[in-house]
Coordinates of C-alpha atoms and ligand atoms in Angstrom, one line a residue:
M1 CA 22.1 169.2 90.9
I2 CA 19.4 170.2 88.3
T3 CA 16.8 167.5 87.8
R4 CA 14.4 167.0 85.0
R5 CA 11.6 168.3 87.2
D6 CA 13.6 171.6 87.8
C7 CA 13.8 172.0 84.0
L8 CA 10.0 172.4 83.9
L9 CA 10.2 175.5 86.1
S10 CA 10.7 178.9 84.4
P11 CA 14.2 180.4 84.4
A12 CA 13.2 182.9 87.1
A13 CA 11.6 180.2 89.3
L14 CA 14.6 177.9 88.7
A15 CA 17.0 180.7 89.8
A16 CA 14.9 181.3 92.9
A17 CA 14.6 177.6 93.7
S18 CA 18.4 177.1 93.2
T19 CA 19.2 180.0 95.6
A20 CA 16.7 178.6 98.1
A21 CA 18.2 175.2 97.8
A22 CA 21.7 176.5 98.4
S23 CA 20.9 178.6 101.5
G24 CA 17.5 177.2 102.6
P25 CA 14.3 179.1 101.9
A26 CA 13.1 181.7 104.4
P27 CA 10.3 180.1 106.4
V28 CA 6.8 181.4 105.5
V29 CA 3.2 180.6 106.5
I30 CA 0.2 181.7 104.4
S31 CA -3.5 181.2 105.0
S32 CA -7.0 182.4 104.2
A33 CA -7.8 185.9 105.5
N34 CA -9.4 184.5 108.7
G35 CA -6.0 182.9 109.6
L36 CA -3.9 185.8 110.9
R37 CA -3.7 184.2 114.4
A38 CA -3.1 180.8 112.8
C39 CA -0.1 182.1 110.8
T40 CA 1.4 183.7 113.9
R41 CA 1.1 180.5 115.9
A42 CA 2.4 178.3 113.0
M43 CA 5.4 180.6 112.6
E44 CA 6.1 180.6 116.3
L45 CA 6.3 176.8 116.2
L46 CA 8.4 176.7 113.0
K47 CA 10.9 178.9 114.8
T48 CA 11.2 176.2 117.5
G49 CA 11.9 173.5 114.9
A50 CA 8.4 172.0 115.0
D51 CA 7.2 169.8 112.2
T52 CA 5.6 171.8 109.4
L53 CA 2.3 169.9 109.7
D54 CA 2.2 170.2 113.5
A55 CA 2.7 173.9 113.1
V56 CA -0.2 174.6 110.7
I57 CA -2.5 172.3 112.6
A58 CA -1.8 174.1 115.8
G59 CA -2.5 177.3 113.9
V60 CA -5.9 176.3 112.5
N61 CA -6.9 174.8 115.9
I62 CA -7.2 178.4 117.1
V63 CA -9.9 179.0 114.5
E64 CA -11.5 175.5 114.9
E65 CA -12.0 176.2 118.6
D66 CA -13.2 179.8 118.1
P67 CA -17.0 180.0 118.3
E68 CA -16.9 183.4 116.5
D69 CA -15.8 181.9 113.2
V70 CA -19.0 180.5 112.0
T71 CA -17.4 178.7 109.0
V72 CA -14.9 176.4 110.8
G73 CA -15.1 173.9 113.7
Y74 CA -17.0 174.8 116.9
G75 CA -19.6 177.4 116.3
G76 CA -19.8 176.5 112.5
L77 CA -23.2 176.9 110.9
P78 CA -25.0 173.6 110.8
N79 CA -26.6 171.4 108.1
E80 CA -30.3 171.6 107.3
D81 CA -31.1 169.4 110.3
G82 CA -29.2 171.8 112.6
V83 CA -26.2 169.5 113.1
V84 CA -22.7 170.7 112.6
E85 CA -20.7 168.5 110.2
L86 CA -17.0 169.2 109.7
D87 CA -14.6 168.4 106.9
A88 CA -10.7 168.6 107.0
S89 CA -7.6 167.5 105.1
V90 CA -3.9 167.5 105.8
A91 CA -0.8 167.0 103.7
H92 CA 2.8 166.4 104.9
G93 CA 5.5 167.1 102.4
P94 CA 8.5 165.3 104.0
T95 CA 6.6 162.0 104.1
R96 CA 4.5 162.7 101.0
R97 CA 1.4 161.6 102.9
C98 CA -2.0 163.0 103.3
A99 CA -5.4 162.2 104.8
A100 CA -8.9 163.6 105.3
V101 CA -12.2 163.3 107.3
A102 CA -15.6 164.4 106.0
G103 CA -19.0 164.8 107.7
L104 CA -17.4 164.5 111.1
R105 CA -19.8 165.4 114.0
N106 CA -19.1 166.3 117.7
I107 CA -15.3 166.8 117.5
K108 CA -14.0 170.4 117.6
T109 CA -10.7 169.8 115.7
P110 CA -11.2 167.7 112.6
S111 CA -7.8 168.7 111.4
K112 CA -6.2 166.7 114.2
V113 CA -8.4 163.7 113.4
A114 CA -7.3 163.8 109.8
Q115 CA -3.7 163.9 111.0
R116 CA -4.4 160.8 113.1
V117 CA -5.8 159.0 110.0
M118 CA -2.6 159.9 108.2
E119 CA -0.3 158.7 110.9
Q120 CA -2.2 155.7 112.3
T121 CA -3.8 154.1 109.3
D122 CA -3.1 153.2 105.7
H123 CA -6.3 154.9 104.6
I124 CA -6.7 158.4 103.2
M125 CA -10.2 159.3 104.0
L126 CA -12.8 158.5 106.7
V127 CA -16.3 159.9 106.6
G128 CA -19.4 160.3 108.9
E129 CA -20.0 157.7 111.6
G130 CA -16.8 155.8 110.8
A131 CA -14.8 159.0 111.2
L132 CA -16.5 159.7 114.5
R133 CA -15.9 156.1 115.8
F134 CA -12.2 156.5 114.8
A135 CA -11.9 159.8 116.6
R136 CA -13.6 158.3 119.7
A137 CA -11.2 155.4 119.6
H138 CA -8.3 157.8 119.6
G139 CA -9.6 159.6 122.7
F140 CA -11.0 162.8 121.1
K141 CA -13.6 164.4 123.3
E142 CA -17.2 164.6 122.0
E143 CA -19.0 167.9 122.4
N144 CA -22.1 169.7 121.0
L145 CA -20.6 172.0 118.3
L146 CA -23.8 174.0 117.8
T147 CA -23.5 177.4 119.6
E148 CA -26.6 179.5 120.4
K149 CA -25.6 182.0 117.7
A150 CA -25.4 179.3 115.0
R151 CA -28.7 177.8 116.3
L152 CA -30.4 181.2 115.9
A153 CA -29.1 181.6 112.3
W154 CA -30.4 178.1 111.5
M155 CA -33.8 179.0 112.9
V156 CA -34.0 182.2 110.9
W157 CA -33.0 180.2 107.8
K158 CA -35.8 177.6 108.5
Q159 CA -38.3 180.4 108.8
S160 CA -37.2 182.0 105.6
L161 CA -38.1 178.8 103.7
R162 CA -41.3 178.5 101.7
D163 CA -42.8 175.8 99.6
A164 CA -44.2 176.4 96.1
S165 CA -47.3 178.0 97.5
G166 CA -45.4 180.2 99.9
H167 CA -46.2 178.2 103.0
N168 CA -43.6 177.6 105.7
N169 CA -44.1 174.8 108.3
W170 CA -41.6 176.4 110.7
A171 CA -43.5 179.7 111.2
P172 CA -46.9 180.3 112.6
G173 CA -49.6 181.4 110.2
L174 CA -49.4 181.2 106.4
W175 CA -46.3 183.3 105.8
A176 CA -42.7 183.2 106.8
P177 CA -41.4 186.4 108.4
S178 CA -39.8 189.2 106.5
A179 CA -36.5 190.5 107.8
A180 CA -38.3 193.3 109.5
A181 CA -40.7 191.0 111.3
L182 CA -37.8 188.9 112.8
K183 CA -37.5 191.2 115.8
S184 CA -41.0 190.3 117.1
R185 CA -40.2 186.6 116.5
F186 CA -36.9 186.8 118.4
P187 CA -37.4 189.6 120.9
Q188 CA -34.5 188.6 123.1
V189 CA -31.9 188.9 120.3
D190 CA -30.2 192.2 119.5
E191 CA -30.7 193.8 116.1
A192 CA -27.1 193.4 114.9
T193 CA -27.2 189.6 115.5
L194 CA -30.6 189.3 113.8
A195 CA -29.4 191.2 110.8
W196 CA -26.4 188.9 110.6
A197 CA -28.6 185.8 111.0
W198 CA -30.9 187.1 108.2
Q199 CA -27.8 187.7 105.9
V200 CA -26.4 184.2 106.4
A201 CA -29.9 182.6 106.1
V202 CA -30.3 184.2 102.7
H203 CA -26.7 183.9 101.5
P204 CA -25.3 180.7 103.1
P205 CA -21.5 181.2 103.7
T206 CA -18.7 178.9 102.7
G207 CA -15.9 180.2 104.8
T208 CA -13.2 177.6 105.8
I209 CA -9.5 178.1 106.7
N210 CA -6.6 176.8 104.6
C211 CA -3.0 177.2 105.9
L212 CA 0.3 176.3 104.1
S213 CA 3.8 176.3 105.6
L214 CA 7.5 176.1 104.5
N215 CA 10.4 175.8 106.9
A216 CA 14.1 176.7 106.5
K217 CA 14.8 173.1 105.5
G218 CA 12.4 173.5 102.5
E219 CA 9.8 171.1 104.1
M220 CA 6.2 172.0 103.4
S221 CA 2.8 171.0 104.8
G222 CA -0.8 172.1 104.5
V223 CA -4.2 171.9 106.1
T224 CA -7.8 172.8 105.2
T225 CA -10.6 172.7 107.7
T226 CA -14.3 173.8 107.6
S227 CA -17.9 173.4 108.7
G228 CA -18.8 173.5 105.0
L229 CA -21.7 175.1 103.3
A230 CA -24.3 176.4 105.8
W231 CA -27.7 174.5 105.6
K232 CA -26.2 171.8 103.4
I233 CA -27.9 168.5 102.9
P234 CA -26.7 166.1 105.7
G235 CA -23.7 164.2 104.3
R236 CA -22.7 166.8 101.8
A237 CA -18.9 166.9 101.6
G238 CA -17.3 170.0 100.0
D239 CA -13.8 170.5 98.5
S240 CA -12.0 170.8 101.8
P241 CA -11.6 167.1 102.5
I242 CA -10.9 166.3 98.8
I243 CA -7.1 165.9 98.2
G244 CA -6.5 167.7 95.0
A245 CA -9.3 170.2 95.4
G246 CA -9.3 171.8 98.9
L247 CA -5.6 170.9 99.4
Y248 CA -2.7 169.6 97.4
L249 CA 1.0 169.5 98.0
D250 CA 4.0 168.1 96.1
Q251 CA 7.2 168.6 98.1
D252 CA 9.1 169.0 94.8
V253 CA 6.9 171.9 93.6
G254 CA 4.7 173.6 96.3
A255 CA 1.3 173.6 97.9
A256 CA -2.1 175.0 97.2
G257 CA -5.5 175.2 99.0
S258 CA -8.9 176.8 98.6
T259 CA -11.8 178.4 100.5
G260 CA -15.2 179.5 99.3
R261 CA -17.7 177.6 97.1
G262 CA -16.4 174.1 97.2
E263 CA -18.5 172.6 94.4
E264 CA -16.9 175.0 91.9
N265 CA -13.4 174.0 93.1
I266 CA -14.0 170.2 92.9
R267 CA -15.1 170.6 89.3
I268 CA -11.6 171.9 88.4
A269 CA -9.5 170.0 91.0
G270 CA -8.3 173.4 91.9
A271 CA -5.4 172.8 94.3
H272 CA -3.9 170.1 92.1
T273 CA -4.3 172.3 89.0
I274 CA -2.4 175.1 90.8
V275 CA 0.5 172.9 91.9
E276 CA 0.7 171.4 88.4
N277 CA 0.6 174.9 86.9
M278 CA 3.6 175.8 89.1
R279 CA 5.4 172.6 88.2
H280 CA 5.1 173.6 84.5
G281 CA 6.6 177.1 85.1
M282 CA 3.8 179.4 86.2
S283 CA 4.3 181.8 89.1
P284 CA 2.0 181.3 92.1
K285 CA 0.0 184.3 90.9
E286 CA -0.3 183.0 87.3
A287 CA -1.2 179.5 88.7
V288 CA -4.2 180.7 90.8
L289 CA -5.4 183.0 88.0
D290 CA -5.5 180.1 85.6
A291 CA -7.6 178.0 88.1
L292 CA -10.0 181.0 88.4
K293 CA -10.2 181.2 84.6
R294 CA -11.2 177.5 84.5
I295 CA -14.1 178.2 86.8
E296 CA -15.1 181.2 84.7
R297 CA -15.0 178.9 81.6
N298 CA -17.3 176.4 83.3
Y299 CA -20.0 179.2 83.0
N300 CA -18.9 180.5 79.6
G301 CA -18.1 183.7 81.4
N302 CA -21.8 184.3 82.3
R303 CA -21.4 187.1 84.9
D304 CA -24.9 186.7 86.3
L305 CA -24.2 183.0 87.2
L306 CA -20.7 183.7 88.4
A307 CA -22.0 186.5 90.7
K308 CA -23.9 183.8 92.7
F309 CA -20.7 182.6 94.4
D310 CA -17.1 183.4 95.3
I311 CA -14.0 181.3 95.7
N312 CA -10.4 181.8 96.8
F313 CA -7.1 180.0 96.1
Y314 CA -3.8 180.1 97.9
A315 CA -0.4 179.0 96.5
L316 CA 3.0 178.6 98.1
R317 CA 5.9 177.5 96.0
R318 CA 8.8 175.6 97.5
D319 CA 11.1 178.6 97.1
G320 CA 8.8 180.7 99.3
Q321 CA 7.0 182.7 96.6
H322 CA 3.2 182.9 97.3
A323 CA -0.1 184.3 96.1
G324 CA -3.8 184.4 96.9
G325 CA -6.4 184.6 94.2
R326 CA -10.1 185.4 94.4
L327 CA -12.8 185.2 91.7
W328 CA -14.4 188.6 92.5
S329 CA -12.6 191.8 93.6
G330 CA -13.9 193.4 96.8
P331 CA -13.0 194.3 100.4
H332 CA -12.5 190.6 101.4
A333 CA -9.9 189.9 98.6
S334 CA -6.9 189.3 100.8
Y335 CA -4.9 186.5 102.4
A336 CA -2.8 186.2 105.5
V337 CA 1.0 185.9 105.4
N338 CA 3.7 185.5 108.1
D339 CA 7.3 185.5 107.0
G340 CA 8.9 185.8 110.4
G341 CA 7.4 189.1 111.8
A342 CA 3.8 190.0 112.5
S343 CA 1.1 188.4 110.4
R344 CA -0.4 190.7 107.8
L345 CA -3.0 190.6 105.1
E346 CA -1.8 190.9 101.4
P347 CA -4.1 191.6 98.5
C348 CA -5.4 188.7 96.3
V349 CA -5.2 188.9 92.6
C350 CA -8.8 189.0 91.3
L351 CA -10.1 187.7 88.0
L352 CA -13.4 189.7 87.9
Q353 CA -14.2 193.2 88.9
K354 CA -17.6 193.9 90.4
R355 CA -19.8 196.3 88.5
G356 CA -20.8 199.6 90.1
Ligands
LIG1 N1 -14.9 175.4 100.7 C1 -15.7 174.9 101.8 C2 -16.9 174.1 101.3 O1 -17.5 174.4 100.2 O2 -17.4 173.2 102.0

């Protein structure tokens, strides 16, 4: 039966959706580029008939627990006090429910805590100390999430700070070290690690993982999880735990999520914007491009200001069509896809081309 909502989709989308409705869509999982293993795990679980949300959470748990991903979970870069604070959100299409946690300390898997909030409370969002107490009450293990690698990067960041007169309280003498002087300050650390620490000290990363799934019954779910902006003010929540920004899902239309500079996403309610764009007939690619254009508009197209950050969007329509979008072109402009075989990276559509 064609509903009023179907009529808002383009003829091509309507045809694809009708075919999918008749035969069931082909299962698919997409994620940010750091989620190849997450997509593989989620697809394995979808094939066993697992719930779509359980599948994507199991997928992103791999990255949350991986100390080498410094933008998510354990090993994430800390706030300005050297404390790792995590944000996550989940959305479950079949029950049309969602939930989030923000500023959660000491728990490796904030996505699981958000799922517990969704399933065990009538609240949508828990933050800070309340989120930690809730996690404790539900038996989550408390751990120190700050790895040695992340602590080193935080120390390098501290030593790169100067006040208006150029003074730094965290380094001996009157001047903070140059990149070249770091080796004498941290003699036990290898040069590649020091170069990385200097890079993230000067350009704080906003990594994150978003993962979206669709099963053969047409059910969808999504999750976004992050340690947020490195060196943030304690208590800063980015877009990842904001339903409608870092994650949004309408089982009748599709799902969207984001990684990158969260403040820019919140200002355009990016994930909600993308799902509404698809509801009104845009393809996933058109929908993510439109969201990127809204960010460009917020700076009146000023390239010098836009060059100070980057942001990615991911869209999965209920018929299985998908897209990734990124503000700036470059070697990292890709997203992960698994449609039943091996996980692979596909190119994002990019709004702006880097000069030179
Ligand atoms: N997108 C992650 C953050 O800005 O916190």
